[in-house]
Amino acid sequence: MEATRVGRAARPNRKAKPPVTAPALEEPPRQAKPPPPMALPLERYALVAWVLGRERAGELLSGLGAREAERAKEHLLRIAGLPSAQRQAKVAVEFGERADAAARLKALMEEASEPLRREIFRRLPLYHRTLFPGRQVESGDAGPPSALGVLAERLIREATR
């Protein structure tokens, strides 16, 4: 597979502009400009590279500057060493909810049994509770989470991320 190159093609019927000459001024010696700051932290670049192409992630990161690529690859090795669930959680935390989270939550509530619906609704963030105007929060026990509560939290995470 060949690399795609972007640039201008030479036009055959176009005259070349004569070079512009400026008056001779003594120029101070040029110093190399520092590269512009990275827009995103390198860890996020590594995470995106992992998500988009696991087997090519190192190759994708080599397009960064030499020092940044080396640091990003260190992040990539750390990310690759995480268990799958932790990697998925990290992606969800870094890049937010799914675009169709509301529809998925509605479908989840339709499929769930009534006790599970109550528990899901109780554990939903306030901004998601507005999807279900007919429901109200029922008080739950203050003790350790029950199996139903753990299941509800897991289903909410899976529906929204």
Short mmCIF file of N, CA and C in Angstrom, two decimals, residues 9-105:
data_model
loop_
_atom_site.label_atom_id
_atom_site.label_comp_id
_atom_site.label_asym_id
_atom_site.label_seq_id
_atom_site.Cartn_x
_atom_site.Cartn_y
_atom_site.Cartn_z
N ALA A 9 0.01 20.28 -7.61
CA ALA A 9 0.56 19.81 -8.87
C ALA A 9 1.02 21.02 -9.68
N ALA A 10 2.13 20.86 -10.40
CA ALA A 10 2.63 21.95 -11.23
C ALA A 10 1.70 22.15 -12.43
N ARG A 11 1.42 23.40 -12.74
CA ARG A 11 0.58 23.71 -13.90
C ARG A 11 1.49 24.01 -15.09
N PRO A 12 1.27 23.34 -16.22
CA PRO A 12 2.20 23.49 -17.34
C PRO A 12 2.15 24.88 -18.02
N ASN A 13 1.04 25.55 -18.08
CA ASN A 13 0.91 26.81 -18.80
C ASN A 13 1.04 28.02 -17.90
N ARG A 14 1.65 27.88 -16.80
CA ARG A 14 1.75 28.97 -15.83
C ARG A 14 3.18 29.50 -15.80
N LYS A 15 3.30 30.83 -15.83
CA LYS A 15 4.62 31.44 -15.79
C LYS A 15 5.10 31.49 -14.35
N ALA A 16 6.37 31.30 -14.19
CA ALA A 16 6.96 31.38 -12.86
C ALA A 16 7.12 32.85 -12.49
N LYS A 17 6.85 33.19 -11.26
CA LYS A 17 7.02 34.56 -10.78
C LYS A 17 8.49 34.81 -10.55
N PRO A 18 8.96 36.02 -10.91
CA PRO A 18 10.36 36.31 -10.62
C PRO A 18 10.56 36.42 -9.12
N PRO A 19 11.73 36.00 -8.65
CA PRO A 19 11.97 36.07 -7.20
C PRO A 19 12.00 37.51 -6.72
N VAL A 20 11.43 37.73 -5.57
CA VAL A 20 11.40 39.05 -4.97
C VAL A 20 12.67 39.22 -4.17
N THR A 21 13.37 40.32 -4.44
CA THR A 21 14.60 40.57 -3.70
C THR A 21 14.37 41.71 -2.75
N ALA A 22 14.80 41.54 -1.56
CA ALA A 22 14.67 42.56 -0.54
C ALA A 22 16.01 43.24 -0.38
N PRO A 23 16.00 44.47 0.10
CA PRO A 23 17.28 45.12 0.33
C PRO A 23 18.12 44.30 1.30
N ALA A 24 19.39 44.29 1.04
CA ALA A 24 20.29 43.48 1.86
C ALA A 24 20.35 44.05 3.27
N LEU A 25 19.87 43.29 4.19
CA LEU A 25 19.94 43.64 5.61
C LEU A 25 20.70 42.54 6.32
N GLU A 26 21.37 42.94 7.32
CA GLU A 26 22.10 41.95 8.09
C GLU A 26 21.12 41.19 8.96
N GLU A 27 20.97 39.92 8.69
CA GLU A 27 20.02 39.10 9.42
C GLU A 27 20.71 38.46 10.63
N PRO A 28 20.04 38.47 11.75
CA PRO A 28 20.62 37.76 12.89
C PRO A 28 20.59 36.26 12.61
N PRO A 29 21.49 35.52 13.20
CA PRO A 29 21.47 34.06 12.97
C PRO A 29 20.14 33.48 13.42
N ARG A 30 19.60 32.58 12.60
CA ARG A 30 18.29 31.97 12.90
C ARG A 30 18.45 30.88 13.95
N GLN A 31 17.51 30.92 14.85
CA GLN A 31 17.47 29.88 15.86
C GLN A 31 16.29 28.99 15.55
N ALA A 32 16.44 27.73 15.80
CA ALA A 32 15.35 26.80 15.55
C ALA A 32 14.19 27.14 16.47
N LYS A 33 13.00 27.24 15.88
CA LYS A 33 11.81 27.52 16.68
C LYS A 33 11.41 26.25 17.42
N PRO A 34 10.99 26.38 18.65
CA PRO A 34 10.49 25.18 19.33
C PRO A 34 9.18 24.75 18.68
N PRO A 35 8.92 23.45 18.64
CA PRO A 35 7.67 22.99 18.03
C PRO A 35 6.48 23.54 18.81
N PRO A 36 5.35 23.74 18.12
CA PRO A 36 4.17 24.22 18.84
C PRO A 36 3.72 23.19 19.87
N PRO A 37 3.10 23.64 20.94
CA PRO A 37 2.67 22.69 21.97
C PRO A 37 1.62 21.73 21.42
N MET A 38 1.63 20.53 21.95
CA MET A 38 0.67 19.52 21.52
C MET A 38 -0.73 19.94 21.95
N ALA A 39 -1.69 19.74 21.07
CA ALA A 39 -3.07 20.11 21.38
C ALA A 39 -3.68 19.16 22.41
N LEU A 40 -3.31 17.91 22.36
CA LEU A 40 -3.83 16.91 23.29
C LEU A 40 -2.66 16.25 24.02
N PRO A 41 -2.88 15.76 25.22
CA PRO A 41 -1.82 15.02 25.90
C PRO A 41 -1.45 13.77 25.10
N LEU A 42 -0.20 13.39 25.19
CA LEU A 42 0.29 12.23 24.43
C LEU A 42 -0.44 10.95 24.79
N GLU A 43 -0.89 10.85 26.03
CA GLU A 43 -1.63 9.64 26.43
C GLU A 43 -2.90 9.49 25.61
N ARG A 44 -3.56 10.60 25.31
CA ARG A 44 -4.78 10.54 24.49
C ARG A 44 -4.45 10.14 23.06
N TYR A 45 -3.32 10.63 22.52
CA TYR A 45 -2.89 10.20 21.18
C TYR A 45 -2.67 8.69 21.17
N ALA A 46 -2.01 8.19 22.21
CA ALA A 46 -1.75 6.76 22.29
C ALA A 46 -3.06 5.98 22.39
N LEU A 47 -4.00 6.49 23.13
CA LEU A 47 -5.29 5.83 23.29
C LEU A 47 -6.05 5.80 21.95
N VAL A 48 -6.02 6.90 21.23
CA VAL A 48 -6.68 6.95 19.91
C VAL A 48 -6.00 5.98 18.96
N ALA A 49 -4.67 5.94 18.98
CA ALA A 49 -3.95 5.01 18.10
C ALA A 49 -4.31 3.57 18.42
N TRP A 50 -4.46 3.26 19.71
CA TRP A 50 -4.85 1.90 20.11
C TRP A 50 -6.25 1.57 19.61
N VAL A 51 -7.16 2.51 19.75
CA VAL A 51 -8.55 2.27 19.35
C VAL A 51 -8.66 2.11 17.84
N LEU A 52 -7.97 2.97 17.09
CA LEU A 52 -8.10 2.96 15.64
C LEU A 52 -7.35 1.83 14.95
N GLY A 53 -6.23 1.43 15.48
CA GLY A 53 -5.47 0.37 14.82
C GLY A 53 -4.51 -0.29 15.77
N ARG A 54 -4.97 -1.29 16.46
CA ARG A 54 -4.14 -1.92 17.49
C ARG A 54 -2.80 -2.37 16.95
N GLU A 55 -2.84 -3.12 15.85
CA GLU A 55 -1.59 -3.68 15.33
C GLU A 55 -0.72 -2.62 14.68
N ARG A 56 -1.30 -1.47 14.30
CA ARG A 56 -0.52 -0.40 13.67
C ARG A 56 -0.35 0.80 14.59
N ALA A 57 -0.67 0.66 15.85
CA ALA A 57 -0.65 1.81 16.76
C ALA A 57 0.74 2.43 16.85
N GLY A 58 1.78 1.62 16.94
CA GLY A 58 3.14 2.16 17.00
C GLY A 58 3.49 2.92 15.74
N GLU A 59 3.07 2.39 14.60
CA GLU A 59 3.32 3.05 13.32
C GLU A 59 2.56 4.38 13.23
N LEU A 60 1.34 4.41 13.73
CA LEU A 60 0.57 5.64 13.72
C LEU A 60 1.23 6.72 14.58
N LEU A 61 1.80 6.32 15.69
CA LEU A 61 2.43 7.29 16.59
C LEU A 61 3.79 7.76 16.10
N SER A 62 4.40 7.04 15.17
CA SER A 62 5.71 7.45 14.68
C SER A 62 5.63 8.72 13.85
N GLY A 63 4.43 9.15 13.48
CA GLY A 63 4.26 10.40 12.75
C GLY A 63 4.45 11.63 13.62
N LEU A 64 4.48 11.46 14.92
CA LEU A 64 4.73 12.58 15.82
C LEU A 64 6.22 12.91 15.78
N GLY A 65 6.61 13.97 16.41
CA GLY A 65 8.04 14.28 16.52
C GLY A 65 8.76 13.16 17.25
N ALA A 66 10.08 13.11 17.10
CA ALA A 66 10.85 11.98 17.66
C ALA A 66 10.65 11.85 19.16
N ARG A 67 10.79 12.95 19.89
CA ARG A 67 10.66 12.89 21.35
C ARG A 67 9.23 12.55 21.76
N GLU A 68 8.25 13.17 21.08
CA GLU A 68 6.85 12.92 21.41
C GLU A 68 6.44 11.49 21.06
N ALA A 69 6.95 11.00 19.93
CA ALA A 69 6.62 9.63 19.52
C ALA A 69 7.13 8.62 20.55
N GLU A 70 8.33 8.87 21.06
CA GLU A 70 8.89 7.96 22.05
C GLU A 70 8.04 7.95 23.32
N ARG A 71 7.66 9.12 23.79
CA ARG A 71 6.83 9.20 24.99
C ARG A 71 5.45 8.61 24.75
N ALA A 72 4.87 8.87 23.56
CA ALA A 72 3.55 8.32 23.25
C ALA A 72 3.59 6.80 23.19
N LYS A 73 4.70 6.25 22.69
CA LYS A 73 4.82 4.78 22.63
C LYS A 73 4.94 4.19 24.02
N GLU A 74 5.53 4.92 24.96
CA GLU A 74 5.56 4.46 26.35
C GLU A 74 4.14 4.39 26.90
N HIS A 75 3.34 5.41 26.60
CA HIS A 75 1.93 5.38 27.02
C HIS A 75 1.21 4.21 26.36
N LEU A 76 1.51 3.97 25.09
CA LEU A 76 0.87 2.88 24.37
C LEU A 76 1.18 1.53 25.01
N LEU A 77 2.42 1.32 25.42
CA LEU A 77 2.78 0.07 26.09
C LEU A 77 2.00 -0.10 27.39
N ARG A 78 1.85 1.00 28.13
CA ARG A 78 1.09 0.94 29.38
C ARG A 78 -0.38 0.63 29.09
N ILE A 79 -0.94 1.25 28.07
CA ILE A 79 -2.34 1.03 27.71
C ILE A 79 -2.54 -0.42 27.25
N ALA A 80 -1.61 -0.92 26.45
CA ALA A 80 -1.71 -2.29 25.95
C ALA A 80 -1.63 -3.30 27.09
N GLY A 81 -0.96 -2.95 28.19
CA GLY A 81 -0.83 -3.85 29.32
C GLY A 81 -2.04 -3.89 30.23
N LEU A 82 -2.98 -2.96 30.04
CA LEU A 82 -4.17 -2.93 30.88
C LEU A 82 -5.13 -4.05 30.48
N PRO A 83 -5.93 -4.53 31.39
CA PRO A 83 -7.00 -5.47 31.03
C PRO A 83 -8.01 -4.77 30.11
N SER A 84 -8.69 -5.54 29.32
CA SER A 84 -9.63 -5.00 28.34
C SER A 84 -10.67 -4.08 28.97
N ALA A 85 -11.21 -4.48 30.10
CA ALA A 85 -12.25 -3.68 30.75
C ALA A 85 -11.71 -2.31 31.16
N GLN A 86 -10.47 -2.28 31.66
CA GLN A 86 -9.89 -1.00 32.06
C GLN A 86 -9.61 -0.12 30.86
N ARG A 87 -9.17 -0.73 29.73
CA ARG A 87 -8.94 0.05 28.51
C ARG A 87 -10.25 0.65 28.02
N GLN A 88 -11.31 -0.15 28.01
CA GLN A 88 -12.61 0.36 27.57
C GLN A 88 -13.10 1.47 28.48
N ALA A 89 -12.90 1.33 29.76
CA ALA A 89 -13.30 2.37 30.70
C ALA A 89 -12.51 3.64 30.47
N LYS A 90 -11.23 3.50 30.20
CA LYS A 90 -10.37 4.66 29.95
C LYS A 90 -10.82 5.39 28.69
N VAL A 91 -11.16 4.65 27.65
CA VAL A 91 -11.66 5.26 26.41
C VAL A 91 -12.96 6.00 26.69
N ALA A 92 -13.85 5.37 27.43
CA ALA A 92 -15.14 5.99 27.74
C ALA A 92 -14.96 7.26 28.56
N VAL A 93 -14.06 7.23 29.53
CA VAL A 93 -13.84 8.42 30.36
C VAL A 93 -13.21 9.53 29.54
N GLU A 94 -12.24 9.20 28.71
CA GLU A 94 -11.52 10.22 27.93
C GLU A 94 -12.39 10.82 26.83
N PHE A 95 -13.20 10.01 26.18
CA PHE A 95 -13.90 10.48 25.00
C PHE A 95 -15.41 10.58 25.15
N GLY A 96 -15.92 10.36 26.36
CA GLY A 96 -17.32 10.64 26.65
C GLY A 96 -18.31 9.56 26.29
N GLU A 97 -19.56 9.95 26.38
CA GLU A 97 -20.65 9.01 26.15
C GLU A 97 -20.89 8.78 24.67
N ARG A 98 -21.60 7.72 24.40
CA ARG A 98 -22.01 7.41 23.04
C ARG A 98 -23.04 8.44 22.59
N ALA A 99 -23.08 8.68 21.30
CA ALA A 99 -24.04 9.63 20.75
C ALA A 99 -25.47 9.11 20.91
N ASP A 100 -25.64 7.80 20.90
CA ASP A 100 -26.98 7.22 21.00
C ASP A 100 -27.29 6.71 22.41
N ALA A 101 -26.67 7.31 23.42
CA ALA A 101 -26.85 6.85 24.80
C ALA A 101 -28.31 6.94 25.24
N ALA A 102 -29.02 8.00 24.87
CA ALA A 102 -30.42 8.16 25.28
C ALA A 102 -31.28 7.03 24.71
N ALA A 103 -31.11 6.73 23.44
CA ALA A 103 -31.90 5.66 22.81
C ALA A 103 -31.57 4.31 23.44
N ARG A 104 -30.30 4.09 23.75
CA ARG A 104 -29.92 2.82 24.35
C ARG A 104 -30.48 2.68 25.76
N LEU A 105 -30.51 3.79 26.52
CA LEU A 105 -31.10 3.74 27.86
C LEU A 105 -32.60 3.46 27.79
#
